[in-house]
Coordinates of C-alpha atoms in Angstrom, one line a residue:
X212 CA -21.2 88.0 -32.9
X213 CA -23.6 84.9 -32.1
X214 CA -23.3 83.4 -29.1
X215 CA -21.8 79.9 -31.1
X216 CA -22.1 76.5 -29.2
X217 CA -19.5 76.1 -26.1
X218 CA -18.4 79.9 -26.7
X219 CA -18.6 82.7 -24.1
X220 CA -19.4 82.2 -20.4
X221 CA -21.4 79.4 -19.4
X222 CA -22.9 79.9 -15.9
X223 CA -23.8 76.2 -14.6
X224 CA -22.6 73.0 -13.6
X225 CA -23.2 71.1 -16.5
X226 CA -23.3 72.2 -20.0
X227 CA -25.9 70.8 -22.8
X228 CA -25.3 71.9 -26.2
X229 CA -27.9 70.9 -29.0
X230 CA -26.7 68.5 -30.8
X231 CA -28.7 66.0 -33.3
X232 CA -27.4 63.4 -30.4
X233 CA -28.9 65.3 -27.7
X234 CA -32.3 66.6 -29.4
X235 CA -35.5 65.4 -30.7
X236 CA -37.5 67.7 -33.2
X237 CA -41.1 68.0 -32.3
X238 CA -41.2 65.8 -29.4
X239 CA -41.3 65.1 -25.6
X240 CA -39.8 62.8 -23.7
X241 CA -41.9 59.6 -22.5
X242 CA -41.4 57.4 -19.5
X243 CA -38.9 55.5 -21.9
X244 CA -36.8 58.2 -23.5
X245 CA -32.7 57.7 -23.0
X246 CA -31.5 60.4 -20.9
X247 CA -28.8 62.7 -22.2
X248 CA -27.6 64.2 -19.2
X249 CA -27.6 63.1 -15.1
X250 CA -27.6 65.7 -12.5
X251 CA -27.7 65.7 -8.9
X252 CA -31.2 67.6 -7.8
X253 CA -30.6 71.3 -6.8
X254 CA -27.5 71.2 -10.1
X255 CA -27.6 74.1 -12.6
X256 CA -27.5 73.1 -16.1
X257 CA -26.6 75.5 -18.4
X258 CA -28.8 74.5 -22.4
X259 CA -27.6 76.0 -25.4
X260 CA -31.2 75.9 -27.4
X261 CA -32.1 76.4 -31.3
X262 CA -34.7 78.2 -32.4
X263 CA -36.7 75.7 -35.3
X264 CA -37.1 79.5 -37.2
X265 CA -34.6 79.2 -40.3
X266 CA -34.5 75.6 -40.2
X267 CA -37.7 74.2 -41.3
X268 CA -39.1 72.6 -44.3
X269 CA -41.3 75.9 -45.5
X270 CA -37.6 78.0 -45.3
X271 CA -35.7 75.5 -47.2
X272 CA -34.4 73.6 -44.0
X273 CA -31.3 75.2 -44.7
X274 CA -30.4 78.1 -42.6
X275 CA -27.2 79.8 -44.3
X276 CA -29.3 80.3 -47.4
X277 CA -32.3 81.4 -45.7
X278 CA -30.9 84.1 -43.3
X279 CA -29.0 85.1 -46.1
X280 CA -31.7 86.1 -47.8
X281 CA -32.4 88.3 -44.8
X282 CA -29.1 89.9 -45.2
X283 CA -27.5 87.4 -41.8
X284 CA -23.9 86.9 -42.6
X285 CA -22.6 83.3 -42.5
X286 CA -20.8 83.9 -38.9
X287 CA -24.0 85.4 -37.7
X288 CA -25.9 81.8 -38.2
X289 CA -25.3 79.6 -35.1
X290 CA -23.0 76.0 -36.2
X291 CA -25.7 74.0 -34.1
X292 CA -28.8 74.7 -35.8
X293 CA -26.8 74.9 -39.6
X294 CA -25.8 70.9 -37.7
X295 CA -29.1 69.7 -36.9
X296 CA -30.7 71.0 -39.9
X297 CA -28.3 68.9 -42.2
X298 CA -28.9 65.9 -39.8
X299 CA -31.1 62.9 -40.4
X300 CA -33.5 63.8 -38.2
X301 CA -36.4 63.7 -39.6
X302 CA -39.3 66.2 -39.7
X303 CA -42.3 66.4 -41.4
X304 CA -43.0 70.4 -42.3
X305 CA -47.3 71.0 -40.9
X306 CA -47.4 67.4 -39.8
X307 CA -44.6 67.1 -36.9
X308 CA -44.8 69.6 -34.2
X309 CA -41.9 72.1 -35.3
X310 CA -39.6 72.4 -32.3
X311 CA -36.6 72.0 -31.6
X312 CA -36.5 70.3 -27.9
X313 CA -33.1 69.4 -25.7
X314 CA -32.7 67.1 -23.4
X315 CA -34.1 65.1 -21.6
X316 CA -31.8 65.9 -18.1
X317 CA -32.2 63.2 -15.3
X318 CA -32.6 64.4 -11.9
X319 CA -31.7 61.7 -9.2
X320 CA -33.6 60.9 -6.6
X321 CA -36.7 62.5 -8.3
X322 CA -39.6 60.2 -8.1
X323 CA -43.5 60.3 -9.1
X324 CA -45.1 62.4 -6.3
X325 CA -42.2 64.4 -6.4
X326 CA -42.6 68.4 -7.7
X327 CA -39.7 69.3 -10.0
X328 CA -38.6 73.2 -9.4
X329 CA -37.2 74.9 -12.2
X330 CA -35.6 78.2 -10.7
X331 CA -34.5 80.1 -14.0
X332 CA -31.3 81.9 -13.2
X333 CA -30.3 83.5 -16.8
X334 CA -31.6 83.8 -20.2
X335 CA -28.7 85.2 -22.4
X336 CA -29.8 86.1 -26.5
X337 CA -27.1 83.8 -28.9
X338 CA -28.5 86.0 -32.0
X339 CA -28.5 89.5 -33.0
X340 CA -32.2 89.1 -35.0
X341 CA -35.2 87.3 -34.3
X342 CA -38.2 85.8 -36.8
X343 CA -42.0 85.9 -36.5
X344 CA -43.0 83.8 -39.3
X345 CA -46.7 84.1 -40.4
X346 CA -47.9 80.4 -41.6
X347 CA -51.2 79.8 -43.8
X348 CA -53.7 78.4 -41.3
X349 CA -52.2 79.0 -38.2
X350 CA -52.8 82.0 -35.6
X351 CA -56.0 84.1 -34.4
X352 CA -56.2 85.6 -38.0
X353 CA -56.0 82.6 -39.6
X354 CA -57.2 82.9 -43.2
X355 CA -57.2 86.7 -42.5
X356 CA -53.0 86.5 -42.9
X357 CA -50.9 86.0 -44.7
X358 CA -52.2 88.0 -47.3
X359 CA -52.3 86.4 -51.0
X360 CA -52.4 82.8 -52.2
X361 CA -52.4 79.9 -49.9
X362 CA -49.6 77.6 -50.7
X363 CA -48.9 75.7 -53.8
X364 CA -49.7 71.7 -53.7
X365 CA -45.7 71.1 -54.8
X366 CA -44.1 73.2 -52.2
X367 CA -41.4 71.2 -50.2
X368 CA -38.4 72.0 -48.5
X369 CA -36.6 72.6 -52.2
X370 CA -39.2 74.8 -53.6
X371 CA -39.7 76.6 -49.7
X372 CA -40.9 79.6 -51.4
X373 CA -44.5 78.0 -52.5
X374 CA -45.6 78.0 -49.2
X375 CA -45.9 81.3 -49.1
X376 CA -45.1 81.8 -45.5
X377 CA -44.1 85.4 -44.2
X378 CA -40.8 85.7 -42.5
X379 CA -40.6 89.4 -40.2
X380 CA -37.1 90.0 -39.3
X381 CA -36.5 91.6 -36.5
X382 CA -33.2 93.0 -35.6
X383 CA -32.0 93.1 -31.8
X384 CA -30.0 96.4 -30.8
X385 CA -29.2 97.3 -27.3
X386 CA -30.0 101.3 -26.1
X387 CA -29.2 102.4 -22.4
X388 CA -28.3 99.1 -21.2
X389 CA -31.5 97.1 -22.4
X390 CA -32.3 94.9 -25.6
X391 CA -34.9 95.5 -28.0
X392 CA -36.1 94.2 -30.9
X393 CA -36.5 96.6 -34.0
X394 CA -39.2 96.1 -36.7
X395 CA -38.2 98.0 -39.8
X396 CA -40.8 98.4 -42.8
X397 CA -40.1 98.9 -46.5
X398 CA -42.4 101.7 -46.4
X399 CA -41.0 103.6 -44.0
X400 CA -42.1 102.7 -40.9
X401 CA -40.3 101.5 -37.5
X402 CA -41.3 99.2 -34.1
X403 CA -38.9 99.2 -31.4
X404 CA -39.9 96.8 -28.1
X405 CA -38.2 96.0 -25.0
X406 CA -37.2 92.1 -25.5
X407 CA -38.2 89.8 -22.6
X408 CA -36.5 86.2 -23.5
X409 CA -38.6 83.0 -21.7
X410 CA -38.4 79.2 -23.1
X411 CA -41.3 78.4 -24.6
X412 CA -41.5 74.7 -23.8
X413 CA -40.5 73.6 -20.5
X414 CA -41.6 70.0 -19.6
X415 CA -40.9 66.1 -17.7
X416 CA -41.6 62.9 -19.3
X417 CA -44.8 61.7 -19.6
X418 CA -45.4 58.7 -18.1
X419 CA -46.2 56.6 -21.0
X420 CA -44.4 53.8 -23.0
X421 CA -45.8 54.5 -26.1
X422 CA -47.5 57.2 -27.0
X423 CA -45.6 59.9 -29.0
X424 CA -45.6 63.4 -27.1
X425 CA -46.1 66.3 -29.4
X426 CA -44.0 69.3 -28.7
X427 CA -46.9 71.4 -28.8
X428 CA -48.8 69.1 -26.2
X429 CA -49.8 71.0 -23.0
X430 CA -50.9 68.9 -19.3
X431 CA -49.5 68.0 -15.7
X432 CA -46.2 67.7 -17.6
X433 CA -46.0 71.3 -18.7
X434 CA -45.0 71.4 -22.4
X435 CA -45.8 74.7 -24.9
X436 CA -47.0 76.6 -21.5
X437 CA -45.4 79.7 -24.1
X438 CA -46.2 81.6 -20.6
X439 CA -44.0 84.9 -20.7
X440 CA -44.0 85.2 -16.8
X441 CA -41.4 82.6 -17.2
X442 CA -38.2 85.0 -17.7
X443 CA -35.5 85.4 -15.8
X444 CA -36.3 85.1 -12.0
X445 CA -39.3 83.0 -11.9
X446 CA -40.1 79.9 -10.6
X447 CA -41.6 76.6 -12.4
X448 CA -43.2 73.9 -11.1
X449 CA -44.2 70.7 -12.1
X450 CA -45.4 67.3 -10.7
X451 CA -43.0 64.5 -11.6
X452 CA -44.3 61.3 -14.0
X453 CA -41.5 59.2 -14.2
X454 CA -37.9 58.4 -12.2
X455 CA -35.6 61.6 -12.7
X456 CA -38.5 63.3 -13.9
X457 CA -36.3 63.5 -17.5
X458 CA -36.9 67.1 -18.0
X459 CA -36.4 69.1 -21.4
X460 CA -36.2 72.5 -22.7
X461 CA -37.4 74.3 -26.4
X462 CA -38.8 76.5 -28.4
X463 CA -36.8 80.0 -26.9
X464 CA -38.6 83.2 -27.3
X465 CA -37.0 86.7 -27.4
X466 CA -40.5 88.4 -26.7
X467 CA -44.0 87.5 -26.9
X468 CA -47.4 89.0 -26.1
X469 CA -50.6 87.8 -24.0
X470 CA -52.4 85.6 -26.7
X471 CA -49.3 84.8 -29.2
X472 CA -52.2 85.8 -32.0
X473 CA -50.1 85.4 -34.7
X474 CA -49.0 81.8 -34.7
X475 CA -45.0 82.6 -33.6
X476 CA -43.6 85.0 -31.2
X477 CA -40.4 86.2 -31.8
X478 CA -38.1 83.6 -32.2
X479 CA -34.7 83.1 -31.1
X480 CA -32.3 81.0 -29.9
X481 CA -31.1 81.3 -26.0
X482 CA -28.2 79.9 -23.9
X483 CA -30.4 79.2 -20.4
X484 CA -29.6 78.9 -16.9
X485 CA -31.5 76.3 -14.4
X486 CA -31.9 75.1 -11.5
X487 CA -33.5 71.6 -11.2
X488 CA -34.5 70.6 -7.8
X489 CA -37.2 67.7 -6.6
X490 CA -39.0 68.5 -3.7
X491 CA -40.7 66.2 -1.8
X492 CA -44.4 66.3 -0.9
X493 CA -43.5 68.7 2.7
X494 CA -41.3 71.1 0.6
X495 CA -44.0 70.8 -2.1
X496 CA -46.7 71.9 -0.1
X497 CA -44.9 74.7 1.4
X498 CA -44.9 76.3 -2.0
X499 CA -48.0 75.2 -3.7
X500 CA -50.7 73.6 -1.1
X501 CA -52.7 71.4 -2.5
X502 CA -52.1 72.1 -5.8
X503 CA -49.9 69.6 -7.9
X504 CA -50.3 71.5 -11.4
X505 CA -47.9 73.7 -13.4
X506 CA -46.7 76.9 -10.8
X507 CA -45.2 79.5 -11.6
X508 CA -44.1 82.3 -9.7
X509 CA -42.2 85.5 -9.9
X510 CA -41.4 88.4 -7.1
X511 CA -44.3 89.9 -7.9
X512 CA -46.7 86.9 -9.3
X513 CA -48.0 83.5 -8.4
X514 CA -49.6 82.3 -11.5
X515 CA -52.0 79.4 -11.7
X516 CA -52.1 77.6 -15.4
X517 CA -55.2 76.2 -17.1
X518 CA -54.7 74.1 -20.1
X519 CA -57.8 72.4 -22.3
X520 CA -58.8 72.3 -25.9
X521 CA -61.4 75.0 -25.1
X522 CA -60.7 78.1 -24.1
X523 CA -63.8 78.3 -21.5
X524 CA -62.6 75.4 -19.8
X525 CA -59.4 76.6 -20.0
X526 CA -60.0 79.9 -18.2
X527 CA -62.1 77.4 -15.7
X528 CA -59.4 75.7 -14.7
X529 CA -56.7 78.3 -13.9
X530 CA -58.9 79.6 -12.0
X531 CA -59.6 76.8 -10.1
X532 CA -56.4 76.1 -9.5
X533 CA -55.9 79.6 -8.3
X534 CA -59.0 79.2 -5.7
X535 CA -57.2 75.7 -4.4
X536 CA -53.5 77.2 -4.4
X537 CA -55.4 80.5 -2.2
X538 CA -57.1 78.3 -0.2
X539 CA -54.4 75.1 0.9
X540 CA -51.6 77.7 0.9
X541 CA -52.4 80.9 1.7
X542 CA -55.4 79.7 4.2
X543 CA -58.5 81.8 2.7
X544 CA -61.7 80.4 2.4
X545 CA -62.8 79.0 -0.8
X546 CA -65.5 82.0 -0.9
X547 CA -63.2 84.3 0.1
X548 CA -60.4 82.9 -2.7
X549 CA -63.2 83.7 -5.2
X550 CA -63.9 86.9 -4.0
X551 CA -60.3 88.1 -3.9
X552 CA -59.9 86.6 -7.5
X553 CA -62.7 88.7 -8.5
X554 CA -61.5 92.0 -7.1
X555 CA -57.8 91.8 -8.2
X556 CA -56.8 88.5 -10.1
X557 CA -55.9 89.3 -13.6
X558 CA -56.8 86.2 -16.0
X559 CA -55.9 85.8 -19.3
X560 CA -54.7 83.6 -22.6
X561 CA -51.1 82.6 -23.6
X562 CA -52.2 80.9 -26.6
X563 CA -55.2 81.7 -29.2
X564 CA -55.5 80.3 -32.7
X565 CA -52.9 77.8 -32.8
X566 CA -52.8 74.1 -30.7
X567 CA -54.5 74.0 -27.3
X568 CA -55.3 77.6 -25.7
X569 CA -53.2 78.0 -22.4
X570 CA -54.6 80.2 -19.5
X571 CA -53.6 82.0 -16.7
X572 CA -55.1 83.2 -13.6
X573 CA -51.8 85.8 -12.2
X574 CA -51.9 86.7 -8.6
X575 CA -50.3 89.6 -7.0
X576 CA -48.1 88.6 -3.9
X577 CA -48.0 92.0 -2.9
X578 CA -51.6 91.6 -2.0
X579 CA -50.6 88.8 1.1
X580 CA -48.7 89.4 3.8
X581 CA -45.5 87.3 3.0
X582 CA -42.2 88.1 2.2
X583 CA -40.4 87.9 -1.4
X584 CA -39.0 84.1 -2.1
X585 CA -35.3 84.1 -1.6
X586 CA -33.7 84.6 -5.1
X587 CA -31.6 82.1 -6.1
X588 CA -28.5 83.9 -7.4
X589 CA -25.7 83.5 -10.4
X590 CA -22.1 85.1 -10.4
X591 CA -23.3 88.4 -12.0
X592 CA -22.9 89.0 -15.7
X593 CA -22.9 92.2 -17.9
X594 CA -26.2 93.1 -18.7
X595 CA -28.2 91.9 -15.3
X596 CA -30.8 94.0 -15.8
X597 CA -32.0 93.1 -19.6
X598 CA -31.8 89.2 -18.7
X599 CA -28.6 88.4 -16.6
X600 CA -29.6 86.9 -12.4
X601 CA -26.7 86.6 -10.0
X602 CA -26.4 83.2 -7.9
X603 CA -24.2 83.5 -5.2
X604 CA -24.3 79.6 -4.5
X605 CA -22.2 78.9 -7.5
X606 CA -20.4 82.2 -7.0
X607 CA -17.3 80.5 -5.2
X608 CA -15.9 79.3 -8.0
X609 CA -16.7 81.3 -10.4
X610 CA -20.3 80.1 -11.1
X611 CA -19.5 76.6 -12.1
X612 CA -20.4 75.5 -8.6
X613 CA -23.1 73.0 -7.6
X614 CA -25.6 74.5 -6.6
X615 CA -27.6 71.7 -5.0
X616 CA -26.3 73.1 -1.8
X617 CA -27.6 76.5 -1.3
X618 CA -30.6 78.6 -2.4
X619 CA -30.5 81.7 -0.8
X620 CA -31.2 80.4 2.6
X621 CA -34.4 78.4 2.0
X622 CA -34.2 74.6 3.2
X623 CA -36.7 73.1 1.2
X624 CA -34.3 71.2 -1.9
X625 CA -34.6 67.5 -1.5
X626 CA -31.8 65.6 -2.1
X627 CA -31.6 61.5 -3.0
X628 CA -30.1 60.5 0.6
X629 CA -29.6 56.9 -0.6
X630 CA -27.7 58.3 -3.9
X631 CA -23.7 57.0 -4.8
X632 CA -23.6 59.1 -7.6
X633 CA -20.7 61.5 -7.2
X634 CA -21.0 65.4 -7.1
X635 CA -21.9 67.2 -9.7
X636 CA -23.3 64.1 -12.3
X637 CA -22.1 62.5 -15.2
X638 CA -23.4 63.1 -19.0
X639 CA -24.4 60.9 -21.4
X640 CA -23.2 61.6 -24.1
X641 CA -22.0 65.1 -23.0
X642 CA -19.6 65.7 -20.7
X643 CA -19.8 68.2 -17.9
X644 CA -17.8 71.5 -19.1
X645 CA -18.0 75.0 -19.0
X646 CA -16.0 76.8 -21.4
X647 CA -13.3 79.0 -20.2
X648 CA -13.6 82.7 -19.5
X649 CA -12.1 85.0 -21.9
X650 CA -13.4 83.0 -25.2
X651 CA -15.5 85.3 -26.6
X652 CA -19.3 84.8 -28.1
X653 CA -22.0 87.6 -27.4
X654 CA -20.8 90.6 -26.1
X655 CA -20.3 90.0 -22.1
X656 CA -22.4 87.1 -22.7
X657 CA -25.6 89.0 -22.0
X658 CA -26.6 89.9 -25.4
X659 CA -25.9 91.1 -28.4
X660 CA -23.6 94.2 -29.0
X661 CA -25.5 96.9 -30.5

C-alpha cells in the first residue's frame, strides 16, 4: 500500500507532512518566508514529500484520473498530493518552476556565517511506481523527443492530453531484499534497475526580501543540486543566509543517472529522515576548510559542487572548489591538489539540457589517510540495506528522540547556548508527532511490498 501521510513509522523528532499550509509549489524560501516548523539544531525532522509527477497542469492536475489511466488504483494515490493538487495554490504549467517544495524548518541559533549540516538518515519509497515524463523542449534531446507533434496552442490542464507529453511508468518491486524499478514495453521488452532514492532539492533561504526564488534555482543556497550522491548516508552542507537558515526539502527521486538527460528522473514521492545541525565557523572548518559552498560527503566520497549557466564554468568551479577543500582541509598544496585531481578525481554533470547545468568534482576518501565520519544512526528499520540507516541517538526511545545530543561520538554540533526554547521545538502550524507503531503504510516502512 502507499506510504499515506502520518501512516507507518516515522523515525524523527518532528513530523512535516505536505500540506497546501506547509508548501509552496515552485519556490524557495527568501529571507522573509513564515516558517512552518522550529527545531532545536542537531533535531531530526521526519518530511513526508510529493512528487509534482501526476499533479501538474500537462497531466490534468488531477492525480486520481491520471494514475488511473496508468492502471494505479485509488488507494495507491497518496491523500496529500490528491490535497494539494485540488488546492488554490496556484501554478502556472512551463512558466512556474514545477516542484513541489516543503518547509521551510527553522533551526535556532543558526545564523549567517553559520554552515547548516544536513545528515540524511533514511529515505523510505511512499509509492509502489514511479514516472519519467518526457516534456517538449526540455532535456539533452530536446526536439529529438518526444517523438510526434509539439503541443497544441489550446492545451491546458482540462485538455492535458494536447501537450503531448510522454509519461513512462515504472513499477517498483522488491527481489532479494532490494528495490528496483521495472520498465515494461508494449513491445515486449523489459528494464529492471536497482532504485537509489535522494531529494532532489535541498536548500536555506535566500537572503533576499524580494526576489522570487525558483525551485529550479541552483547557488550558495543549494536548491535543484539533483546530485544522486545525496542518498541515504551522506552528508550536506550549506552556508547559512538568513536567521534559522529556514531550510526546505523537494522534488524526491527514486533513481537518477549522471546528466538527468531526459528532463525528469524517476519521480517519486519519499518520507525523509534529517538531521539539521548549524555548525559554527571551528566545527565548519573541521569539515570543509576553507570552503563555504555546497559539500557533500559520503563514506566513500567528498564531492565538491559547481553551479553556473555554462557548463565550462560549471565544471571550473567544482573543481575549484575541490583544489580549495584539498588544500585548507586536507593540507596539500594547491599544485599538488591539482595533480591528485588529475590522477584520480572523477568530474562530471548532474544536470544537462534542462535549467542551469550542475557539476561535480567526486573525491575518493579512501585515497587520504583519515578515518570514515562517524555515521549518524536511526533505530533500524526493515529494509536497511535498499534505503533504511540506523541512529542510535534517537534509539532510546524508540527513534523519536532528539537527536541534537549525540552524533556518533563527534563534538562538532553547535547548539544556540543563549536559547529558552524548550526541547524538542514547537511547530507552526504542525505539531510535533510521530505516528504510532503498528499503523501500517508501506510494508515495514522501508518500501514497497513486492
Amino acid at each position: 500500500m502507499a506510504l499515506q501521510p502520518g501512516r507507518g513509522k516515522i523515525e524523527g523528532k518532528h513530523y512535516l507532512p505536505s500540506t497546501p499550509e506547509t508548501v509552496t509549489w515552485g519556490e524557495l524560501p527568501n529571507a522573509l518566508t513564515r516558517p512552518v516548523l522550529s527545531i532545536d539544531s542537531g533535531a531530526t525532522v521526519t518530511f513526508d514529500t510529493v512528487s509534482s509527477e501526476g499533479i501538474l497542469g500537462d497531466q490534468g492536475r488531477d492525480p486520481d484520473a491520471f494514475l488511473a489511466n496508468l492502471g494505479v488504483p485509488p488507494s495507491e494515490v497518496l491523500a496529500d498530493a490528491r490535497a494539494i493538487a485540488a488546492s488554490g495554490l496556484p501554478h502556472r504549467f512551463g512558466v512556474d518552476a514545477p516542484h513541489i517544495v516543503t518547509g521551510p524548518v527553522l533551526v535556532r541559533g543558526a545564523q549567517p556565517g553559520d554552515v547548516l549540516r544536513v545528515d540524511v538518515l533514511s529515505l523510505h519509497p511512499r509509492a509502489r511506481y514511479g514516472i519519467v515524463s518526457t516534456r517538449h523542449g526540455v532535456g539533452l534531446l530536446a526536439g529529438e523527443f518526444p517523438e510526434g507533434g509539439p503541443p497544441e496552442s489550446d492545451a491546458d490542464a482540462r485538455h492535458w492530453q494536447r501537450f503531448r507529453t510522454v509519461t513512462t511508468f515504472c513499477a517498483v518491486e522488491r527481489r532479494r531484499g532490494r528495490l528496483y524499478g521495472s520498465l515494461a514495453s508494449a513491445s515486449g521488452g523489459r528494464a529492471r534497475f536497482p532504485l537509489a532514492p535522494f531529494l532532489g532539492v535541498m536548500a536555506v533561504a535566500v537572503d533576499s526580501t524580494t526576489e522570487v526564488i525558483a525551485s529550479t534555482a541552483t547557488g550558495l543556497h543549494g536548491g535543484a543540486l539533483d546530485c544522486r550522491d545525496l542518498g541515504t548516508g551522506a552528508r550536506l552542507y550549506l552556508p547559512v543566509q538568513v536567521g534559522g537558515a529556514l531550510f526546505a526539502v523537494g522534488d524526491p527521486h527514486y533513481a537518477l543517472g549522471d546528466g538527468k538527460i531526459g528532463g525528469t528522473a524517476l519521480e517519486g514521492p519519499l518520507r525523509a529522515t534529517l538531521r539539521l545541525t548549524a555548525l559554527r565557523e571551528t566545527a565548519a572548518r573541521a569539515a570543509l576548510g576553507a570552503l563555504r559552498e555546497p559539500f557533500i560527503e559520503t563514506d566513500a566520497m567528498w564531492v565538491t559542487m559547481g553551479l553556473d549557466a555554462d557548463l565550462t564554468e560549471a565544471i571550473r568551479r567544482a573543481t575549484r572548489s575541490a583544489v580549495l577543500f584539498l588544500q585548507s582541509r586536507v593540507g596539500l598544496e594547491r599544485a599538488e591538489a591539482l595533480a591528485y585531481l588529475t590522477a584520480a578525481a572523477d568530474i562530471g554533470v548532474c544536470r544537462l539540457g534542462s535549467g542551469a547545468p550542475g557539476a561535480f568534482c567526486r573525491i575518493h576518501r579512501s585515497d587520504f589517510a583519515e578515518p570514515a565520519a562517524a555515521k549518524p544512526r536511526l533505530h533500524r528499520p526493515p529494509f536497511t540495506r535498499i534505503v533504511g540507516a540506523a541512529d542510535a541517538g534517537d534509539s532510546s526511545d524508540g527513534g523519536h528522540s532528539d537527536g541534537g545530543h549525540s552524533d556518533g561520538g563527534r563534538d562538532d554540533i553547535e547548539r544556540d547556548p543563549g536559547s529558552t526554547d524548550p526541547p524538542g521545538g514547537t511547530a507552526q502550524p504542525v505539531d510535533e508527532r510521530a505516528a504510532p507503531d503498528g499503523v501500517s503504510g508501506v510494508s515495514g516502512a522501508g518500501g514497497p511490498p513486492p
